Amino acid sequence: MSYAAKNHNAQAMGLMVLAMLILPGIDAIAKSLAGIISPGQIAQCRFLFQVLFMLPLVLHTRGAWFDRRLWLHAARGCLIALATVLFFSGLAHLPLADAISIFFIEPMLVTLLSAVLLREQVGWRRLTAIAVGFIGAMIIIRPTFADVGWAVLYPVGAAVSFSFYILLTRKMVMTVEPVRLQFLAGIFGFLVMSIAVSLGDSAGFGPLVAVRPDLDQWLMLAALGLIATTGHLLVVYAFQRAPVGVLAPLQYVEIIGATLLGLVFFDDFPDSVTWVGIAVIVGSGIYIFRRESRLELDGGAQETADRE
């Protein structure tokens, strides 16, 4: 494996871990606003602030603002908008850690899809780490329809949408500057949610009804937008440096932050079985991180052997 082909996997994983530690802040704020502001309006404001925060950055980047693949940028915006509003809808019915645990069928989906659609090589060790992390998430949630009802489908739908968003990100970030990529995702995400909120408000559809936030709520929405902008930009930079199969297992780290925030702000104290699940998730992530770091040092010889 050449130096360019390695593409600093360890650095990419570090960026991914950092992103996963701060991104649960989005969900904690959204859950705090649930029942006051609709999931659709929260998502709309999330993209509005992403555009505002990224505008100074994008003005300092070079290159054309739009290209022939504008429809791909629009598709990314639609997918992240759909994933966001579905997940925020789930937070209105589920504990924070439970919603994120259900959502974490996504790393497994995106790793498998990357092998099929992007032709990325995914060795058996990475697949095993994905499966172990998934088992850890299921240990935490132990979901049944009897316990949570149809609300379980909100984070499931969010996971499917986000999986395709991640695949598009990986495909496009090789040729599009990350700042511009995220700025355009914010533009299209805001447009999609603005149309949805306008139609939903007119129809009186609860998840899309608009209200007038007060000052404190605007500050919370701005904080949500800042966290989302920072976290997802880190994710894009990570995928610029490493394949999906390498980074997907590290998304499970997000559940650690979600569990802690759920404890501090919502008094959702994890039981002993939940802590077992967290330990499984952390162990899976640490294994992948140590293995990929070692592969960089030995030139990928062992990885090649694993795939034979």
CSV table of C-alpha atoms in Angstrom, one decimal:
chain,number,residue,atom,x,y,z
A,1,MET,CA,0.0,0.0,0.0
A,2,SER,CA,1.5,3.3,-1.1
A,3,TYR,CA,1.7,6.4,1.2
A,4,ALA,CA,-1.1,8.1,-0.9
A,5,ALA,CA,-3.3,5.0,-0.8
A,6,LYS,CA,-3.1,4.8,3.0
A,7,ASN,CA,-4.3,8.4,3.1
A,8,HIS,CA,-3.8,8.8,6.8
A,9,ASN,CA,-6.4,6.3,8.1
A,10,ALA,CA,-5.4,7.1,11.7
A,11,GLN,CA,-5.9,10.8,11.2
A,12,ALA,CA,-9.2,10.2,9.6
A,13,MET,CA,-10.3,8.0,12.5
A,14,GLY,CA,-9.3,10.7,14.9
A,15,LEU,CA,-11.5,13.2,13.1
A,16,MET,CA,-14.3,10.8,13.1
A,17,VAL,CA,-14.1,10.1,16.8
A,18,LEU,CA,-14.1,13.8,17.6
A,19,ALA,CA,-17.1,14.3,15.4
A,20,MET,CA,-19.0,11.4,17.1
A,21,LEU,CA,-18.3,12.9,20.6
A,22,ILE,CA,-19.8,16.3,19.8
A,23,LEU,CA,-22.7,15.4,17.5
A,24,PRO,CA,-24.9,14.0,20.3
A,25,GLY,CA,-25.2,17.6,21.4
A,26,ILE,CA,-27.5,18.1,18.4
A,27,ASP,CA,-29.9,15.4,19.6
A,28,ALA,CA,-29.8,16.6,23.2
A,29,ILE,CA,-30.9,20.1,22.2
A,30,ALA,CA,-33.5,18.7,19.8
A,31,LYS,CA,-35.0,16.6,22.5
A,32,SER,CA,-35.1,19.6,24.9
A,33,LEU,CA,-37.1,21.5,22.3
A,34,ALA,CA,-39.4,18.6,21.5
A,35,GLY,CA,-43.0,19.5,22.3
A,36,ILE,CA,-42.2,23.2,22.0
A,37,ILE,CA,-40.9,23.4,18.4
A,38,SER,CA,-41.8,20.8,15.8
A,39,PRO,CA,-39.2,18.3,14.5
A,40,GLY,CA,-39.5,19.8,11.0
A,41,GLN,CA,-38.9,23.4,12.2
A,42,ILE,CA,-35.9,22.3,14.3
A,43,ALA,CA,-34.4,20.7,11.2
A,44,GLN,CA,-35.2,23.8,9.1
A,45,CYS,CA,-33.3,26.0,11.6
A,46,ARG,CA,-30.5,23.5,11.8
A,47,PHE,CA,-29.8,24.0,8.1
A,48,LEU,CA,-30.4,27.7,8.2
A,49,PHE,CA,-27.6,28.1,10.8
A,50,GLN,CA,-25.4,25.7,8.9
A,51,VAL,CA,-25.6,28.0,5.9
A,52,LEU,CA,-25.0,31.1,8.0
A,53,PHE,CA,-22.0,29.6,9.8
A,54,MET,CA,-20.4,28.3,6.7
A,55,LEU,CA,-20.9,31.3,4.4
A,56,PRO,CA,-17.7,33.1,5.6
A,57,LEU,CA,-15.7,29.9,5.1
A,58,VAL,CA,-17.1,29.2,1.6
A,59,LEU,CA,-16.3,32.7,0.5
A,60,HIS,CA,-12.6,32.0,1.0
A,61,THR,CA,-12.6,28.8,-1.0
A,62,ARG,CA,-11.6,28.6,-4.7
A,63,GLY,CA,-13.5,27.2,-7.6
A,64,ALA,CA,-17.0,27.4,-9.1
A,65,TRP,CA,-19.9,27.5,-6.7
A,66,PHE,CA,-22.0,25.1,-8.8
A,67,ASP,CA,-21.1,22.4,-11.3
A,68,ARG,CA,-22.8,19.8,-13.5
A,69,ARG,CA,-23.4,17.6,-10.6
A,70,LEU,CA,-25.7,20.0,-8.9
A,71,TRP,CA,-28.4,17.3,-8.7
A,72,LEU,CA,-26.0,15.2,-6.5
A,73,HIS,CA,-25.7,18.2,-4.1
A,74,ALA,CA,-29.4,18.4,-4.1
A,75,ALA,CA,-29.7,14.7,-3.4
A,76,ARG,CA,-27.3,15.0,-0.4
A,77,GLY,CA,-29.4,17.9,0.9
A,78,CYS,CA,-32.6,16.0,0.6
A,79,LEU,CA,-31.2,12.9,2.2
A,80,ILE,CA,-29.7,14.7,5.2
A,81,ALA,CA,-32.9,16.7,5.6
A,82,LEU,CA,-35.0,13.5,5.6
A,83,ALA,CA,-32.7,11.8,8.1
A,84,THR,CA,-32.7,14.8,10.4
A,85,VAL,CA,-36.5,15.3,10.6
A,86,LEU,CA,-37.1,11.5,11.0
A,87,PHE,CA,-34.5,11.3,13.8
A,88,PHE,CA,-35.8,14.4,15.6
A,89,SER,CA,-39.3,13.0,15.3
A,90,GLY,CA,-38.1,9.8,17.1
A,91,LEU,CA,-36.6,11.9,19.9
A,92,ALA,CA,-40.1,13.1,20.8
A,93,HIS,CA,-41.0,9.5,21.7
A,94,LEU,CA,-37.8,7.8,22.7
A,95,PRO,CA,-35.0,8.3,25.2
A,96,LEU,CA,-31.9,9.8,23.6
A,97,ALA,CA,-29.7,6.8,24.0
A,98,ASP,CA,-32.4,4.4,22.7
A,99,ALA,CA,-33.1,6.5,19.6
A,100,ILE,CA,-29.4,6.6,18.7
A,101,SER,CA,-29.0,2.9,19.5
A,102,ILE,CA,-31.7,2.1,16.9
A,103,PHE,CA,-30.2,4.5,14.5
A,104,PHE,CA,-26.9,2.5,14.7
A,105,ILE,CA,-28.0,0.0,12.2
A,106,GLU,CA,-26.6,2.7,9.9
A,107,PRO,CA,-22.8,1.8,10.2
A,108,MET,CA,-23.5,-1.7,9.2
A,109,LEU,CA,-25.8,-0.6,6.3
A,110,VAL,CA,-23.2,1.9,5.0
A,111,THR,CA,-20.3,-0.5,5.2
A,112,LEU,CA,-22.2,-3.2,3.3
A,113,LEU,CA,-23.5,-0.6,0.7
A,114,SER,CA,-20.0,0.8,0.2
A,115,ALA,CA,-18.8,-2.7,-0.8
A,116,VAL,CA,-21.7,-3.0,-3.3
A,117,LEU,CA,-22.0,0.5,-4.7
A,118,LEU,CA,-18.6,2.0,-4.3
A,119,ARG,CA,-16.6,-1.3,-4.8
A,120,GLU,CA,-14.7,-0.6,-1.6
A,121,GLN,CA,-12.9,-3.6,-0.2
A,122,VAL,CA,-14.2,-4.6,3.2
A,123,GLY,CA,-12.3,-7.4,4.9
A,124,TRP,CA,-13.8,-9.9,7.3
A,125,ARG,CA,-12.2,-8.3,10.3
A,126,ARG,CA,-13.9,-5.0,9.6
A,127,LEU,CA,-17.2,-6.8,9.0
A,128,THR,CA,-16.8,-8.6,12.3
A,129,ALA,CA,-16.1,-5.3,14.1
A,130,ILE,CA,-19.3,-3.8,12.6
A,131,ALA,CA,-21.3,-6.8,13.7
A,132,VAL,CA,-19.9,-6.6,17.2
A,133,GLY,CA,-20.6,-2.9,17.5
A,134,PHE,CA,-24.2,-3.6,16.2
A,135,ILE,CA,-24.7,-6.2,18.9
A,136,GLY,CA,-23.5,-3.7,21.5
A,137,ALA,CA,-26.1,-1.2,20.3
A,138,MET,CA,-28.8,-3.9,20.4
A,139,ILE,CA,-27.8,-4.8,24.0
A,140,ILE,CA,-28.4,-1.2,24.9
A,141,ILE,CA,-31.8,-0.8,23.4
A,142,ARG,CA,-33.3,-4.3,23.3
A,143,PRO,CA,-36.1,-2.9,21.2
A,144,THR,CA,-39.5,-4.4,20.7
A,145,PHE,CA,-42.6,-2.9,19.2
A,146,ALA,CA,-44.3,-3.8,22.5
A,147,ASP,CA,-42.0,-1.4,24.3
A,148,VAL,CA,-41.8,1.6,22.0
A,149,GLY,CA,-44.4,1.0,19.3
A,150,TRP,CA,-44.2,2.4,15.8
A,151,ALA,CA,-41.9,5.3,17.0
A,152,VAL,CA,-39.0,2.8,16.5
A,153,LEU,CA,-39.4,3.3,12.7
A,154,TYR,CA,-38.3,7.0,12.9
A,155,PRO,CA,-34.6,6.3,13.7
A,156,VAL,CA,-34.7,3.3,11.4
A,157,GLY,CA,-35.8,5.5,8.5
A,158,ALA,CA,-33.2,8.1,9.5
A,159,ALA,CA,-30.5,5.4,9.4
A,160,VAL,CA,-31.4,4.3,5.9
A,161,SER,CA,-31.5,7.9,4.6
A,162,PHE,CA,-28.2,8.8,6.3
A,163,SER,CA,-26.5,5.6,4.9
A,164,PHE,CA,-27.1,6.9,1.3
A,165,TYR,CA,-26.0,10.4,2.4
A,166,ILE,CA,-22.7,9.0,3.7
A,167,LEU,CA,-22.2,7.1,0.4
A,168,LEU,CA,-22.8,10.2,-1.6
A,169,THR,CA,-20.4,12.1,0.7
A,170,ARG,CA,-17.6,9.6,0.2
A,171,LYS,CA,-18.2,9.7,-3.6
A,172,MET,CA,-18.2,13.5,-3.9
A,173,VAL,CA,-15.6,14.5,-1.4
A,174,MET,CA,-12.8,13.2,-3.6
A,175,THR,CA,-13.5,16.0,-6.1
A,176,VAL,CA,-15.4,18.7,-4.2
A,177,GLU,CA,-13.9,20.9,-1.5
A,178,PRO,CA,-15.4,19.8,1.9
A,179,VAL,CA,-16.5,23.3,2.9
A,180,ARG,CA,-18.4,23.9,-0.3
A,181,LEU,CA,-19.8,20.4,-0.1
A,182,GLN,CA,-21.3,21.1,3.3
A,183,PHE,CA,-22.4,24.6,2.4
A,184,LEU,CA,-24.5,23.3,-0.6
A,185,ALA,CA,-25.9,20.5,1.6
A,186,GLY,CA,-27.1,23.2,4.0
A,187,ILE,CA,-28.6,25.2,1.2
A,188,PHE,CA,-30.6,22.3,-0.2
A,189,GLY,CA,-31.5,21.0,3.2
A,190,PHE,CA,-32.9,24.4,4.2
A,191,LEU,CA,-34.8,24.6,0.9
A,192,VAL,CA,-36.3,21.2,1.3
A,193,MET,CA,-37.3,21.7,5.0
A,194,SER,CA,-38.7,25.2,4.2
A,195,ILE,CA,-41.0,23.8,1.6
A,196,ALA,CA,-42.0,20.9,3.9
A,197,VAL,CA,-42.7,23.2,6.9
A,198,SER,CA,-44.7,25.6,4.8
A,199,LEU,CA,-46.9,22.8,3.4
A,200,GLY,CA,-47.1,21.0,6.8
A,201,ASP,CA,-48.0,24.1,8.6
A,202,SER,CA,-50.8,24.9,6.1
A,203,ALA,CA,-52.1,21.4,6.5
A,204,GLY,CA,-51.8,21.4,10.3
A,205,PHE,CA,-49.5,18.4,10.2
A,206,GLY,CA,-47.9,18.3,13.7
A,207,PRO,CA,-44.3,17.3,12.9
A,208,LEU,CA,-44.1,20.2,10.5
A,209,VAL,CA,-46.1,22.9,12.2
A,210,ALA,CA,-44.2,26.2,12.6
A,211,VAL,CA,-44.1,28.4,15.8
A,212,ARG,CA,-42.3,31.6,16.7
A,213,PRO,CA,-39.3,30.7,18.9
A,214,ASP,CA,-38.4,33.0,21.8
A,215,LEU,CA,-34.8,34.3,22.3
A,216,ASP,CA,-33.7,31.4,24.5
A,217,GLN,CA,-35.0,28.9,21.9
A,218,TRP,CA,-33.3,30.8,19.1
A,219,LEU,CA,-30.0,30.5,21.0
A,220,MET,CA,-30.5,26.8,21.5
A,221,LEU,CA,-31.3,26.4,17.8
A,222,ALA,CA,-28.1,28.4,16.9
A,223,ALA,CA,-26.1,26.1,19.2
A,224,LEU,CA,-27.6,23.1,17.5
A,225,GLY,CA,-26.7,24.5,14.1
A,226,LEU,CA,-23.1,25.2,15.2
A,227,ILE,CA,-22.6,21.7,16.6
A,228,ALA,CA,-24.1,20.2,13.4
A,229,THR,CA,-21.9,22.3,11.2
A,230,THR,CA,-18.7,21.5,13.0
A,231,GLY,CA,-19.4,17.8,13.5
A,232,HIS,CA,-20.5,17.1,9.9
A,233,LEU,CA,-17.6,19.0,8.5
A,234,LEU,CA,-15.3,16.8,10.6
A,235,VAL,CA,-17.0,13.8,9.1
A,236,VAL,CA,-16.5,15.0,5.6
A,237,TYR,CA,-12.8,15.6,6.2
A,238,ALA,CA,-12.6,12.1,7.7
A,239,PHE,CA,-14.2,10.5,4.6
A,240,GLN,CA,-11.8,12.5,2.4
A,241,ARG,CA,-8.9,10.6,4.1
A,242,ALA,CA,-10.2,7.1,4.5
A,243,PRO,CA,-12.7,4.5,3.1
A,244,VAL,CA,-16.2,4.1,4.5
A,245,GLY,CA,-15.4,0.6,5.8
A,246,VAL,CA,-12.6,2.0,8.0
A,247,LEU,CA,-14.7,4.8,9.5
A,248,ALA,CA,-18.1,3.2,9.8
A,249,PRO,CA,-17.4,1.3,13.1
A,250,LEU,CA,-16.3,4.5,14.8
A,251,GLN,CA,-19.8,5.9,14.4
A,252,TYR,CA,-20.8,3.8,17.4
A,253,VAL,CA,-18.7,6.1,19.6
A,254,GLU,CA,-21.6,8.6,19.3
A,255,ILE,CA,-23.7,6.5,21.6
A,256,ILE,CA,-21.3,7.1,24.4
A,257,GLY,CA,-21.9,10.9,24.3
A,258,ALA,CA,-25.6,10.3,23.9
A,259,THR,CA,-25.7,8.2,27.0
A,260,LEU,CA,-23.8,10.7,29.1
A,261,LEU,CA,-26.0,13.6,27.8
A,262,GLY,CA,-29.1,11.6,28.5
A,263,LEU,CA,-27.9,11.1,32.1
A,264,VAL,CA,-27.0,14.7,32.7
A,265,PHE,CA,-30.0,16.5,31.1
A,266,PHE,CA,-32.8,13.9,31.1
A,267,ASP,CA,-32.0,11.8,34.1
A,268,ASP,CA,-31.9,8.6,32.0
A,269,PHE,CA,-29.4,6.6,34.0
A,270,PRO,CA,-28.2,3.5,32.1
A,271,ASP,CA,-28.7,0.2,33.7
A,272,SER,CA,-26.0,-2.5,34.1
A,273,VAL,CA,-26.9,-4.2,30.8
A,274,THR,CA,-26.6,-0.8,29.0
A,275,TRP,CA,-23.1,-0.4,30.3
A,276,VAL,CA,-22.2,-3.8,28.9
A,277,GLY,CA,-23.4,-2.7,25.5
A,278,ILE,CA,-21.3,0.5,25.8
A,279,ALA,CA,-18.3,-1.6,26.6
A,280,VAL,CA,-18.8,-3.7,23.6
A,281,ILE,CA,-19.2,-0.6,21.3
A,282,VAL,CA,-16.0,1.0,22.7
A,283,GLY,CA,-14.1,-2.3,22.4
A,284,SER,CA,-15.1,-2.6,18.7
A,285,GLY,CA,-14.0,1.0,17.9
A,286,ILE,CA,-10.7,0.6,19.7
A,287,TYR,CA,-10.0,-2.6,17.9
A,288,ILE,CA,-10.6,-1.0,14.5
A,289,PHE,CA,-8.5,2.1,15.4
A,290,ARG,CA,-5.5,0.0,16.6
A,291,ARG,CA,-5.7,-2.3,13.6
A,292,GLU,CA,-5.8,0.4,11.0
A,293,SER,CA,-3.0,2.3,12.7
A,294,ARG,CA,-0.9,-0.8,12.6
A,295,LEU,CA,-1.7,-1.4,8.9
A,296,GLU,CA,-0.4,2.1,8.1
A,297,LEU,CA,2.9,1.1,9.7
A,298,ASP,CA,3.3,-2.2,8.0
A,299,GLY,CA,2.2,-1.0,4.5
A,300,GLY,CA,-1.1,-2.9,4.5
A,301,ALA,CA,0.4,-6.4,4.1
A,302,GLN,CA,-1.8,-7.9,6.8
A,303,GLU,CA,-4.9,-6.3,5.3
A,304,THR,CA,-4.1,-7.8,2.0
A,305,ALA,CA,-3.8,-11.2,3.6
A,306,ASP,CA,-7.1,-10.8,5.3
A,307,ARG,CA,-8.9,-10.2,2.0
A,308,GLU,CA,-7.5,-13.2,0.3
